[in-house]
mmCIF file of C-alpha atoms in Angstrom:
data_model
loop_
_atom_site.group_PDB
_atom_site.id
_atom_site.type_symbol
_atom_site.label_atom_id
_atom_site.label_comp_id
_atom_site.label_asym_id
_atom_site.label_seq_id
_atom_site.Cartn_x
_atom_site.Cartn_y
_atom_site.Cartn_z
ATOM 1 C CA UNK A 5 30.635 -30.667 4.359
ATOM 2 C CA UNK A 6 31.604 -32.675 1.296
ATOM 3 C CA UNK A 7 28.687 -34.240 -0.528
ATOM 4 C CA UNK A 8 28.640 -38.053 -0.585
ATOM 5 C CA UNK A 9 29.006 -39.486 -4.043
ATOM 6 C CA UNK A 10 26.063 -41.576 -5.227
ATOM 7 C CA UNK A 11 26.656 -44.290 -7.851
ATOM 8 C CA UNK A 12 25.029 -43.501 -11.184
ATOM 9 C CA UNK A 13 22.449 -45.808 -12.721
ATOM 10 C CA UNK A 14 19.667 -47.927 -11.219
ATOM 11 C CA UNK A 15 20.054 -49.591 -7.818
ATOM 12 C CA UNK A 16 21.165 -53.222 -7.638
ATOM 13 C CA UNK A 17 18.398 -55.771 -8.269
ATOM 14 C CA UNK A 18 17.858 -57.849 -5.109
ATOM 15 C CA UNK A 19 18.562 -61.593 -5.393
ATOM 16 C CA UNK A 20 15.601 -63.993 -5.384
ATOM 17 C CA UNK A 21 17.491 -67.293 -5.139
ATOM 18 C CA UNK A 22 20.768 -68.532 -3.675
ATOM 19 C CA UNK A 23 22.446 -71.656 -5.044
ATOM 20 C CA UNK A 24 25.268 -73.827 -3.750
ATOM 21 C CA UNK A 25 27.576 -75.546 -6.198
ATOM 22 C CA UNK A 26 29.852 -78.518 -5.662
ATOM 23 C CA UNK A 27 32.624 -78.873 -8.228
ATOM 24 C CA UNK A 28 35.703 -81.025 -8.777
ATOM 25 C CA UNK A 29 39.242 -79.970 -9.659
ATOM 26 C CA UNK A 30 40.873 -82.780 -11.631
ATOM 27 C CA UNK A 31 43.887 -83.636 -13.764
ATOM 28 C CA UNK A 32 46.097 -80.714 -14.787
ATOM 29 C CA UNK A 33 43.543 -78.272 -13.357
ATOM 30 C CA UNK A 34 44.675 -79.241 -9.861
ATOM 31 C CA UNK A 35 47.515 -76.760 -10.461
ATOM 32 C CA UNK A 36 45.051 -73.895 -10.944
ATOM 33 C CA UNK A 37 44.938 -71.353 -8.139
ATOM 34 C CA UNK A 38 41.849 -70.067 -6.379
ATOM 35 C CA UNK A 39 42.101 -66.855 -8.397
ATOM 36 C CA UNK A 40 42.337 -68.882 -11.630
ATOM 37 C CA UNK A 41 39.095 -70.649 -10.710
ATOM 38 C CA UNK A 42 37.373 -67.402 -9.793
ATOM 39 C CA UNK A 43 38.154 -65.942 -13.226
ATOM 40 C CA UNK A 44 37.060 -69.159 -14.983
ATOM 41 C CA UNK A 45 33.801 -69.291 -13.013
ATOM 42 C CA UNK A 46 32.886 -65.671 -13.731
ATOM 43 C CA UNK A 47 33.498 -66.239 -17.466
ATOM 44 C CA UNK A 48 31.438 -69.444 -17.371
ATOM 45 C CA UNK A 49 28.549 -67.694 -15.610
ATOM 46 C CA UNK A 50 28.480 -65.056 -18.354
ATOM 47 C CA UNK A 51 28.673 -67.666 -21.140
ATOM 48 C CA UNK A 52 25.878 -69.701 -19.554
ATOM 49 C CA UNK A 53 23.672 -66.607 -19.304
ATOM 50 C CA UNK A 54 23.160 -66.952 -15.550
ATOM 51 C CA UNK A 55 21.120 -63.960 -14.223
ATOM 52 C CA UNK A 56 23.623 -63.041 -11.527
ATOM 53 C CA UNK A 57 22.910 -60.651 -8.686
ATOM 54 C CA UNK A 58 25.464 -57.874 -8.257
ATOM 55 C CA UNK A 59 26.628 -55.813 -5.317
ATOM 56 C CA UNK A 60 25.729 -52.119 -5.106
ATOM 57 C CA UNK A 61 28.249 -49.285 -5.277
ATOM 58 C CA UNK A 62 30.627 -47.778 -7.799
ATOM 59 C CA UNK A 63 32.228 -51.132 -8.704
ATOM 60 C CA UNK A 64 29.504 -53.816 -8.709
ATOM 61 C CA UNK A 65 30.681 -57.428 -8.413
ATOM 62 C CA UNK A 66 28.715 -60.641 -8.945
ATOM 63 C CA UNK A 67 27.501 -62.082 -5.668
ATOM 64 C CA UNK A 68 29.696 -65.170 -5.356
ATOM 65 C CA UNK A 69 30.986 -66.657 -2.095
ATOM 66 C CA UNK A 70 33.990 -68.993 -2.151
ATOM 67 C CA UNK A 71 34.528 -71.378 0.766
ATOM 68 C CA UNK A 72 37.705 -73.120 1.919
ATOM 69 C CA UNK A 73 39.354 -73.823 -1.444
ATOM 70 C CA UNK A 74 41.888 -76.648 -1.722
ATOM 71 C CA UNK A 75 45.555 -75.602 -1.986
ATOM 72 C CA UNK A 76 47.093 -75.179 -5.438
ATOM 73 C CA UNK A 77 48.515 -78.488 -6.655
ATOM 74 C CA UNK A 78 45.893 -80.664 -4.969
ATOM 75 C CA UNK A 79 42.960 -82.299 -6.736
ATOM 76 C CA UNK A 80 39.508 -82.245 -5.194
ATOM 77 C CA UNK A 81 36.124 -83.895 -5.533
ATOM 78 C CA UNK A 82 34.485 -81.533 -3.037
ATOM 79 C CA UNK A 83 34.932 -77.809 -3.642
ATOM 80 C CA UNK A 84 32.056 -75.447 -2.924
ATOM 81 C CA UNK A 85 30.869 -72.040 -4.076
ATOM 82 C CA UNK A 86 27.628 -70.110 -3.543
ATOM 83 C CA UNK A 87 25.980 -67.712 -6.001
ATOM 84 C CA UNK A 88 22.941 -65.381 -5.876
ATOM 85 C CA UNK A 89 20.670 -64.757 -8.892
ATOM 86 C CA UNK A 90 17.959 -62.201 -9.713
ATOM 87 C CA UNK A 91 15.696 -64.677 -11.535
ATOM 88 C CA UNK A 92 14.834 -68.175 -10.385
ATOM 89 C CA UNK A 93 16.701 -70.900 -12.269
ATOM 90 C CA UNK A 94 16.451 -74.674 -12.400
ATOM 91 C CA UNK A 95 19.439 -76.095 -10.474
ATOM 92 C CA UNK A 96 19.881 -79.073 -12.810
ATOM 93 C CA UNK A 97 19.780 -76.914 -15.937
ATOM 94 C CA UNK A 98 22.297 -74.564 -14.342
ATOM 95 C CA UNK A 99 24.580 -77.493 -13.488
ATOM 96 C CA UNK A 100 24.635 -78.690 -17.091
ATOM 97 C CA UNK A 101 25.128 -75.216 -18.583
ATOM 98 C CA UNK A 102 27.866 -74.252 -16.149
ATOM 99 C CA UNK A 103 29.688 -77.563 -16.538
ATOM 100 C CA UNK A 104 29.690 -77.120 -20.334
ATOM 101 C CA UNK A 105 31.051 -73.571 -20.014
ATOM 102 C CA UNK A 106 33.957 -74.471 -17.708
ATOM 103 C CA UNK A 107 37.212 -76.045 -18.978
ATOM 104 C CA UNK A 108 37.688 -79.807 -18.738
ATOM 105 C CA UNK A 109 39.000 -80.620 -15.281
ATOM 106 C CA UNK A 110 36.741 -78.094 -13.536
ATOM 107 C CA UNK A 111 33.618 -80.234 -13.353
ATOM 108 C CA UNK A 112 30.316 -79.145 -11.807
ATOM 109 C CA UNK A 113 28.924 -82.083 -9.826
ATOM 110 C CA UNK A 114 25.896 -80.725 -7.977
ATOM 111 C CA UNK A 115 23.803 -77.548 -7.813
ATOM 112 C CA UNK A 116 21.124 -77.108 -5.126
ATOM 113 C CA UNK A 117 19.172 -74.272 -3.569
ATOM 114 C CA UNK A 118 20.956 -72.975 -0.487
ATOM 115 C CA UNK A 119 19.889 -74.122 2.953
ATOM 116 C CA UNK A 120 19.493 -71.617 5.798
ATOM 117 C CA UNK A 121 22.715 -70.567 7.475
ATOM 118 C CA UNK A 122 26.258 -70.162 6.271
ATOM 119 C CA UNK A 123 27.879 -72.615 3.877
ATOM 120 C CA UNK A 124 31.282 -71.924 5.443
ATOM 121 C CA UNK A 125 29.951 -72.950 8.868
ATOM 122 C CA UNK A 126 28.972 -76.366 7.450
ATOM 123 C CA UNK A 127 32.484 -77.078 6.154
ATOM 124 C CA UNK A 128 33.884 -78.394 9.426
ATOM 125 C CA UNK A 129 36.254 -81.062 8.159
ATOM 126 C CA UNK A 130 37.785 -82.769 5.123
ATOM 127 C CA UNK A 131 38.709 -86.258 3.982
ATOM 128 C CA UNK A 132 42.004 -86.335 2.083
ATOM 129 C CA UNK A 133 43.670 -89.127 0.099
ATOM 130 C CA UNK A 134 47.425 -89.113 -0.538
ATOM 131 C CA UNK A 135 48.791 -91.662 -3.021
ATOM 132 C CA UNK A 136 52.550 -92.391 -2.860
ATOM 133 C CA UNK A 137 53.964 -94.033 -6.021
ATOM 134 C CA UNK A 138 56.965 -96.261 -5.389
ATOM 135 C CA UNK A 139 56.470 -96.391 -1.621
ATOM 136 C CA UNK A 140 56.051 -99.620 0.344
ATOM 137 C CA UNK A 141 52.864 -99.756 2.388
ATOM 138 C CA UNK A 142 54.768 -101.013 5.459
ATOM 139 C CA UNK A 143 56.949 -97.901 5.475
ATOM 140 C CA UNK A 144 53.888 -95.682 5.473
ATOM 141 C CA UNK A 145 52.136 -97.780 8.135
ATOM 142 C CA UNK A 146 55.119 -97.407 10.470
ATOM 143 C CA UNK A 147 55.121 -93.617 10.091
ATOM 144 C CA UNK A 148 51.346 -93.490 10.669
ATOM 145 C CA UNK A 149 51.698 -95.458 13.917
ATOM 146 C CA UNK A 150 54.289 -92.988 15.217
ATOM 147 C CA UNK A 151 52.131 -90.011 14.252
ATOM 148 C CA UNK A 152 49.022 -91.392 15.954
ATOM 149 C CA UNK A 153 50.970 -92.218 19.120
ATOM 150 C CA UNK A 154 51.944 -88.558 19.576
ATOM 151 C CA UNK A 155 49.780 -86.132 21.557
ATOM 152 C CA UNK A 156 51.089 -83.039 19.788
ATOM 153 C CA UNK A 157 53.322 -82.415 16.748
ATOM 154 C CA UNK A 158 54.156 -78.808 15.961
ATOM 155 C CA UNK A 159 54.887 -77.626 12.430
ATOM 156 C CA UNK A 160 55.696 -74.194 11.040
ATOM 157 C CA UNK A 161 54.244 -72.715 7.864
ATOM 158 C CA UNK A 162 54.770 -69.283 6.394
ATOM 159 C CA UNK A 163 51.437 -67.432 6.180
ATOM 160 C CA UNK A 164 50.742 -63.976 4.764
ATOM 161 C CA UNK A 165 51.296 -62.585 8.253
ATOM 162 C CA UNK A 166 54.613 -64.434 8.616
ATOM 163 C CA UNK A 167 55.770 -67.790 10.061
ATOM 164 C CA UNK A 168 53.162 -69.563 12.212
ATOM 165 C CA UNK A 169 53.760 -72.608 14.406
ATOM 166 C CA UNK A 170 50.768 -74.804 15.241
ATOM 167 C CA UNK A 171 49.789 -78.352 16.211
ATOM 168 C CA UNK A 172 49.225 -80.644 13.219
ATOM 169 C CA UNK A 173 48.342 -83.716 15.306
ATOM 170 C CA UNK A 174 45.275 -82.377 17.105
ATOM 171 C CA UNK A 175 43.349 -81.634 13.901
ATOM 172 C CA UNK A 176 43.725 -85.199 12.533
ATOM 173 C CA UNK A 177 40.729 -87.239 13.680
ATOM 174 C CA UNK A 178 41.592 -90.343 11.670
ATOM 175 C CA UNK A 179 44.645 -91.513 9.752
ATOM 176 C CA UNK A 180 45.002 -94.876 8.057
ATOM 177 C CA UNK A 181 47.307 -96.436 5.492
ATOM 178 C CA UNK A 182 46.750 -99.171 2.933
ATOM 179 C CA UNK A 183 48.185 -100.602 -0.256
ATOM 180 C CA UNK A 184 46.380 -99.624 -3.440
ATOM 181 C CA UNK A 185 45.507 -101.939 -6.291
ATOM 182 C CA UNK A 186 48.316 -100.390 -8.332
ATOM 183 C CA UNK A 187 50.856 -101.164 -5.602
ATOM 184 C CA UNK A 188 51.244 -97.595 -4.309
ATOM 185 C CA UNK A 189 50.839 -96.748 -0.635
ATOM 186 C CA UNK A 190 47.716 -94.733 0.207
ATOM 187 C CA UNK A 191 47.218 -92.448 3.199
ATOM 188 C CA UNK A 192 43.674 -91.348 4.131
ATOM 189 C CA UNK A 193 43.089 -88.488 6.564
ATOM 190 C CA UNK A 194 40.020 -87.082 8.275
ATOM 191 C CA UNK A 195 40.999 -83.563 9.333
ATOM 192 C CA UNK A 196 39.067 -81.047 11.429
ATOM 193 C CA UNK A 197 39.148 -77.527 9.989
ATOM 194 C CA UNK A 198 41.040 -75.289 12.392
ATOM 195 C CA UNK A 199 42.653 -71.847 12.286
ATOM 196 C CA UNK A 200 45.016 -72.029 10.544
ATOM 197 C CA UNK A 201 43.678 -74.961 8.525
ATOM 198 C CA UNK A 202 45.890 -78.048 8.804
ATOM 199 C CA UNK A 203 46.637 -79.038 5.202
ATOM 200 C CA UNK A 204 48.016 -82.319 3.828
ATOM 201 C CA UNK A 205 51.454 -80.740 3.395
ATOM 202 C CA UNK A 206 51.449 -79.863 7.116
ATOM 203 C CA UNK A 207 50.740 -83.515 7.935
ATOM 204 C CA UNK A 208 53.603 -84.559 5.630
ATOM 205 C CA UNK A 209 55.890 -82.118 7.430
ATOM 206 C CA UNK A 210 54.834 -83.648 10.762
ATOM 207 C CA UNK A 211 55.477 -87.167 9.447
ATOM 208 C CA UNK A 212 58.915 -86.122 8.238
ATOM 209 C CA UNK A 213 59.984 -84.374 11.455
ATOM 210 C CA UNK A 214 58.383 -86.817 13.906
ATOM 211 C CA UNK A 215 58.686 -90.149 12.093
ATOM 212 C CA UNK A 216 61.584 -89.516 9.668
ATOM 213 C CA UNK A 217 59.176 -90.230 6.801
ATOM 214 C CA UNK A 218 60.736 -89.441 3.413
ATOM 215 C CA UNK A 219 58.712 -90.715 0.420
ATOM 216 C CA UNK A 220 60.650 -91.209 -2.834
ATOM 217 C CA UNK A 221 58.241 -88.909 -4.722
ATOM 218 C CA UNK A 222 55.634 -86.321 -3.752
ATOM 219 C CA UNK A 223 52.164 -87.831 -3.378
ATOM 220 C CA UNK A 224 49.110 -87.151 -5.524
ATOM 221 C CA UNK A 225 46.749 -85.404 -3.096
ATOM 222 C CA UNK A 226 42.952 -85.385 -3.521
ATOM 223 C CA UNK A 227 40.256 -84.002 -1.265
ATOM 224 C CA UNK A 228 37.465 -86.600 -1.312
ATOM 225 C CA UNK A 229 34.900 -84.763 0.815
ATOM 226 C CA UNK A 230 34.324 -81.799 3.098
ATOM 227 C CA UNK A 231 31.350 -80.868 5.244
ATOM 228 C CA UNK A 232 29.868 -81.308 8.727
ATOM 229 C CA UNK A 233 31.879 -83.599 10.987
ATOM 230 C CA UNK A 234 30.717 -86.784 12.635
ATOM 231 C CA UNK A 235 33.809 -87.076 14.859
ATOM 232 C CA UNK A 236 32.908 -90.342 16.622
ATOM 233 C CA UNK A 237 32.362 -92.102 13.290
ATOM 234 C CA UNK A 238 35.321 -90.429 11.635
ATOM 235 C CA UNK A 239 33.082 -89.273 8.789
ATOM 236 C CA UNK A 240 32.309 -86.066 6.960
ATOM 237 C CA UNK A 241 28.671 -85.436 5.986
ATOM 238 C CA UNK A 242 27.276 -83.796 2.862
ATOM 239 C CA UNK A 243 26.987 -80.007 3.407
ATOM 240 C CA UNK A 244 24.324 -79.636 0.696
ATOM 241 C CA UNK A 245 21.640 -81.688 2.437
ATOM 242 C CA UNK A 246 19.445 -80.679 5.369
ATOM 243 C CA UNK A 247 20.434 -83.607 7.587
ATOM 244 C CA UNK A 248 24.103 -83.177 8.610
ATOM 245 C CA UNK A 249 24.281 -86.828 9.654
ATOM 246 C CA UNK A 250 23.965 -87.971 6.034
ATOM 247 C CA UNK A 251 27.125 -89.718 4.834
ATOM 248 C CA UNK A 252 29.424 -87.486 2.833
ATOM 249 C CA UNK A 253 31.238 -89.336 0.136
ATOM 250 C CA UNK A 254 29.349 -88.883 -3.089
ATOM 251 C CA UNK A 255 30.760 -90.443 -6.213
ATOM 252 C CA UNK A 256 30.225 -89.194 -9.708
#
């Protein structure tokens, strides 16, 4: 029988603290991919001297969990990541050090000790804002009315496994339009996280196919919040606090 290889060196040091981080993706950094952020975060953790916990085995990796990242090209005020460390650290000091080590546009907003349970399980829904330059608010309002009147609107997106057709209407708990102070039309969505996740571009596809909605320019898309859902209120709570009924939208 072949002998099992045993990694050389000391065993991995067990973590003593788990921290959850909320960060924003702003400006030009909205075009960064999830992998781009992962590389930037790992460099920032090293620069900030964070005592990271590592996995065991022949190829140890820092213990970092990424949850439900926004699509490339969208901005966000509510992205989340979880890290484990081998020495206790002050969350506020870590927030400042990590924010200084990351490039401008990847901004660390909050660091807290992790609550019991899975962070991913607390991210049940998102609030999205889509701003349409050069679009009349009445045009958007008409398309929104047609969307909300439908019981089901199917869209098709190409996933890694191939084309997938799913209902974009059922995941949208709230949709409203308004005119912004700068004259652009604004669409706000409260979307339940499903499998596959219904993204803002899926909603735009549904508006185009169901309501013949064709904006003159692509919108600027920003995720404003994500966390536990309060479906009857059409709100998303803060996933970093113990009480999931707390209102979600923090502002920096």
